[in-house]
PDB file of C-alpha atoms in Angstrom:
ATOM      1  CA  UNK L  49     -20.930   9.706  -4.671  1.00 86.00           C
ATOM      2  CA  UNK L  50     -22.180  13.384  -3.976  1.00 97.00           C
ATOM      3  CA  UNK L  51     -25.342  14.103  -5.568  1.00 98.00           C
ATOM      4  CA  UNK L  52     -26.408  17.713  -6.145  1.00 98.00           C
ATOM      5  CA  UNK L  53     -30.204  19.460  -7.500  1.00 98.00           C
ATOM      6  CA  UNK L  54     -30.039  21.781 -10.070  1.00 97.00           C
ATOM      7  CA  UNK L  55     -33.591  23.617 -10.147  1.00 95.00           C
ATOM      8  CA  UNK L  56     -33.803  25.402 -13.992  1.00 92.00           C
ATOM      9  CA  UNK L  57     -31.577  23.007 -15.940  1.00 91.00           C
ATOM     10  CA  UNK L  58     -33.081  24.596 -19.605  1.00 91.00           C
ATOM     11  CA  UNK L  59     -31.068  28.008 -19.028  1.00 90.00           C
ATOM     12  CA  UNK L  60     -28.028  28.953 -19.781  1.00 91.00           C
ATOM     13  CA  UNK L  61     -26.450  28.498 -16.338  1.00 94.00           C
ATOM     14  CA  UNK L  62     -28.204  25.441 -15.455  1.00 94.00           C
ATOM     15  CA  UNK L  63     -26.956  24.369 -18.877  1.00 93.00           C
ATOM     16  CA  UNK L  64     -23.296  24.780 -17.726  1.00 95.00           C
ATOM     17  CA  UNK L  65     -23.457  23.962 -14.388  1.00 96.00           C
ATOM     18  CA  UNK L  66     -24.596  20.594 -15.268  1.00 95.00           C
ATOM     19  CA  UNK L  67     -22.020  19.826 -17.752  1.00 94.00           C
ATOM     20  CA  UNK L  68     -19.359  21.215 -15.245  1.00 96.00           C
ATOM     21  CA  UNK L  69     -20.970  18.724 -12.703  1.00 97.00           C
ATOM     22  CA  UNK L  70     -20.813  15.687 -15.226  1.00 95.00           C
ATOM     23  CA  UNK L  71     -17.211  16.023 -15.705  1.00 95.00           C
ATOM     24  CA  UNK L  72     -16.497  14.320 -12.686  1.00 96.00           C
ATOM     25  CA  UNK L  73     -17.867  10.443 -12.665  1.00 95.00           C
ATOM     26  CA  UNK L  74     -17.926  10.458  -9.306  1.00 96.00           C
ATOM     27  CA  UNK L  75     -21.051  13.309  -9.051  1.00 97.00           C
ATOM     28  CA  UNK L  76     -24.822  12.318  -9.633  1.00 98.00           C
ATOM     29  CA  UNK L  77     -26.945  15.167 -10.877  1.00 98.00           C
ATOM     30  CA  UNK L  78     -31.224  15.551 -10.548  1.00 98.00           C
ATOM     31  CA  UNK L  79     -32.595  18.226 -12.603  1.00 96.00           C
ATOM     32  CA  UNK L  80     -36.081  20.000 -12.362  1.00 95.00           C
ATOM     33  CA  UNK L  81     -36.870  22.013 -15.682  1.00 93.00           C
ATOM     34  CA  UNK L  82     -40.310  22.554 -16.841  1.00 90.00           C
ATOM     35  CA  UNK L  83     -39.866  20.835 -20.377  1.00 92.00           C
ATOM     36  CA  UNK L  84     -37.984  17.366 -20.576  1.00 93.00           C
ATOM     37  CA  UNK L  85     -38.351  17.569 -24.208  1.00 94.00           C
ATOM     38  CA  UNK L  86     -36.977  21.113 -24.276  1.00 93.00           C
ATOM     39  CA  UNK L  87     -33.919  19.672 -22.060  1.00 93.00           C
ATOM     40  CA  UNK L  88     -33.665  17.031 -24.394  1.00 93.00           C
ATOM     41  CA  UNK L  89     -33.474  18.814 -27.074  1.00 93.00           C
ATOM     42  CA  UNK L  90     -31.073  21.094 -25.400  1.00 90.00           C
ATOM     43  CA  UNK L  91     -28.660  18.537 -24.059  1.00 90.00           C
ATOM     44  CA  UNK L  92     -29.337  14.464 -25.571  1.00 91.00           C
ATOM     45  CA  UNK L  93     -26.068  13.170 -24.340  1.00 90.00           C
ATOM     46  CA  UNK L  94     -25.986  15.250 -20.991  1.00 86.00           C
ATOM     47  CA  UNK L  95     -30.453  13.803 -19.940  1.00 88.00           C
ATOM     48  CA  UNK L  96     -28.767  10.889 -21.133  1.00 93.00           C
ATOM     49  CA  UNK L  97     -26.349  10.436 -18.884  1.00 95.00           C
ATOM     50  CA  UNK L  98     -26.443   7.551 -16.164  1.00 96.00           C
ATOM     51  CA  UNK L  99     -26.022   9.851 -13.235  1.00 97.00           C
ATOM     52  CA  UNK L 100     -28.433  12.351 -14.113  1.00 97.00           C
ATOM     53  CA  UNK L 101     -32.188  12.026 -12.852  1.00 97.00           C
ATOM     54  CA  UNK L 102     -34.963  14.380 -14.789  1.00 97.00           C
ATOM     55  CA  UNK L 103     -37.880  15.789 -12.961  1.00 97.00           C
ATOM     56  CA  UNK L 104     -39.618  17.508 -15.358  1.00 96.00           C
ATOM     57  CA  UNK L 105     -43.005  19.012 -13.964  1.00 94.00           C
ATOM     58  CA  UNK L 106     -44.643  22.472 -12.560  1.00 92.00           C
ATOM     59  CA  UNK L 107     -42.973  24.683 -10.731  1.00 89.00           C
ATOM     60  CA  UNK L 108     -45.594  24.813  -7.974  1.00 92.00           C
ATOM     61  CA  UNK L 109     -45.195  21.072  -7.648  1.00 95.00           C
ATOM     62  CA  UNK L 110     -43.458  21.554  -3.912  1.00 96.00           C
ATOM     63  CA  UNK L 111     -43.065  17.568  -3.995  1.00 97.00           C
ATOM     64  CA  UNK L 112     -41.521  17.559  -7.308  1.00 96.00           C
ATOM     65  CA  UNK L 113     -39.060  19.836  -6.060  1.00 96.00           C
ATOM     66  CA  UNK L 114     -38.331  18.015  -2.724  1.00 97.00           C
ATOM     67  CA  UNK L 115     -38.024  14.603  -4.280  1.00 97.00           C
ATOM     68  CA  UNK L 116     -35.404  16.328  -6.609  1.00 97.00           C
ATOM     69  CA  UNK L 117     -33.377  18.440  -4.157  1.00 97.00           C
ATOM     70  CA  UNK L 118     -33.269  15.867  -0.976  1.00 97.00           C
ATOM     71  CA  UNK L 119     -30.106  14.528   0.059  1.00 97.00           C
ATOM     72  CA  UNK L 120     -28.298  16.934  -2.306  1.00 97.00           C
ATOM     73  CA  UNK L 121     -24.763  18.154  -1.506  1.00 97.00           C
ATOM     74  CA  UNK L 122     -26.024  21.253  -2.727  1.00 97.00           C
ATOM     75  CA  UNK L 123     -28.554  23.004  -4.696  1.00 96.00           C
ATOM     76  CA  UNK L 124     -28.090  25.678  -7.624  1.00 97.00           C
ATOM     77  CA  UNK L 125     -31.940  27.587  -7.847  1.00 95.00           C
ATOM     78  CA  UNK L 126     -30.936  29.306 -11.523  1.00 94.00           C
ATOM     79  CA  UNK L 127     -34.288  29.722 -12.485  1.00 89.00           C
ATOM     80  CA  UNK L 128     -35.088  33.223 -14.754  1.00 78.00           C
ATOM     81  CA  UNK L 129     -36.985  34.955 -17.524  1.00 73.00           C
ATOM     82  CA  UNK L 130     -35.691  35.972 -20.383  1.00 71.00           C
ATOM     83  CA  UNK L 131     -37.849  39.291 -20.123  1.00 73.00           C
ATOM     84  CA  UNK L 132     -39.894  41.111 -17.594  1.00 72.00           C
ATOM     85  CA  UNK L 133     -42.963  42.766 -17.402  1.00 72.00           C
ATOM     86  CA  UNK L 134     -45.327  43.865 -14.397  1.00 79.00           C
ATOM     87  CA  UNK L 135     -46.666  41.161 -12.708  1.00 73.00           C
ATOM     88  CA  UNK L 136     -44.186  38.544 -13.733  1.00 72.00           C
ATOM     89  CA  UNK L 137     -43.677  36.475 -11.452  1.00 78.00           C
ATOM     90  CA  UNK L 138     -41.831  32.992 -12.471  1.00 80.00           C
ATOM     91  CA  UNK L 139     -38.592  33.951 -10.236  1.00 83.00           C
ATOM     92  CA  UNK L 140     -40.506  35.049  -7.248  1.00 85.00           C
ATOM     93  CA  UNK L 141     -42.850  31.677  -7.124  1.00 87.00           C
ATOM     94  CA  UNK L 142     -40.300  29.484  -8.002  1.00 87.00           C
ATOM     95  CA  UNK L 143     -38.458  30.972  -5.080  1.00 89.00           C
ATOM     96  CA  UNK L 144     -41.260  30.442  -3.222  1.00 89.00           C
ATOM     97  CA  UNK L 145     -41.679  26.398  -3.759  1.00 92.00           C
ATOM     98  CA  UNK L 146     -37.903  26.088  -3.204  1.00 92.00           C
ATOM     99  CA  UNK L 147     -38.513  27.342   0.104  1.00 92.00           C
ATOM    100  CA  UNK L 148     -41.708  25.520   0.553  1.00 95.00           C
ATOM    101  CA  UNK L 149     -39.951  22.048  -0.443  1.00 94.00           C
ATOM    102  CA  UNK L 150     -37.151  22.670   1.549  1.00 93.00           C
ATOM    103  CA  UNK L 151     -39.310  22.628   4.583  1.00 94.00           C
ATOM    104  CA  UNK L 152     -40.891  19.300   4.149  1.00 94.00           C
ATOM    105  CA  UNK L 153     -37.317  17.725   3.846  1.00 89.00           C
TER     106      UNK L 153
END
């Protein structure tokens, strides 16, 4: 059963990449978002899904983010802000703990 780590499951893409995922039963899917409840709210029948695994936390939580993407097939990093402004910099550090979590894998 391939597994696969989508990092920014409350956005649009994350959204839709997880319900393309789900339509096979063979896939398991592990989700990082910020807000469970928002994903919840977002998507009850898809966080309720037996072969999805929430890890709802920090985005600077590097172990958070390596428990969710080891031994994935692959990983979608869809992270983003809905606007920009100087000094924003949600993408960039998010990026950054990706890379960091990779590393301890």
């Amino acid at each position: 059963m391939p597994t696969y780590a989508i990092i920014g499951a409350t956005g649009s893409t994350g959204q839709q990449i997880l319900a393309q995922l789900l339509r096979s039963p063979d896939n398991k899917v592990k989700v990082y978002c910020r807000s469970r409840a928002k994903l919840e709210k977002l998507s009850p029948k898809l966080v309720a899904h037996p072969n999805v695994n929430v890890y709802p936390g920090a985005l600077n939580d590097v172990q958070l983010i390596a428990d969710c993407v080891a031994n994935s097939k692959a990983i979608f990093l869809v992270i983003g802000a809905n606007v920009s402004y100087p000094g924003m910099r949600m993408v960039q550090d998010g990026a950054h703990s990706v890379v960091a979590a990779l590393s301890t894998i």
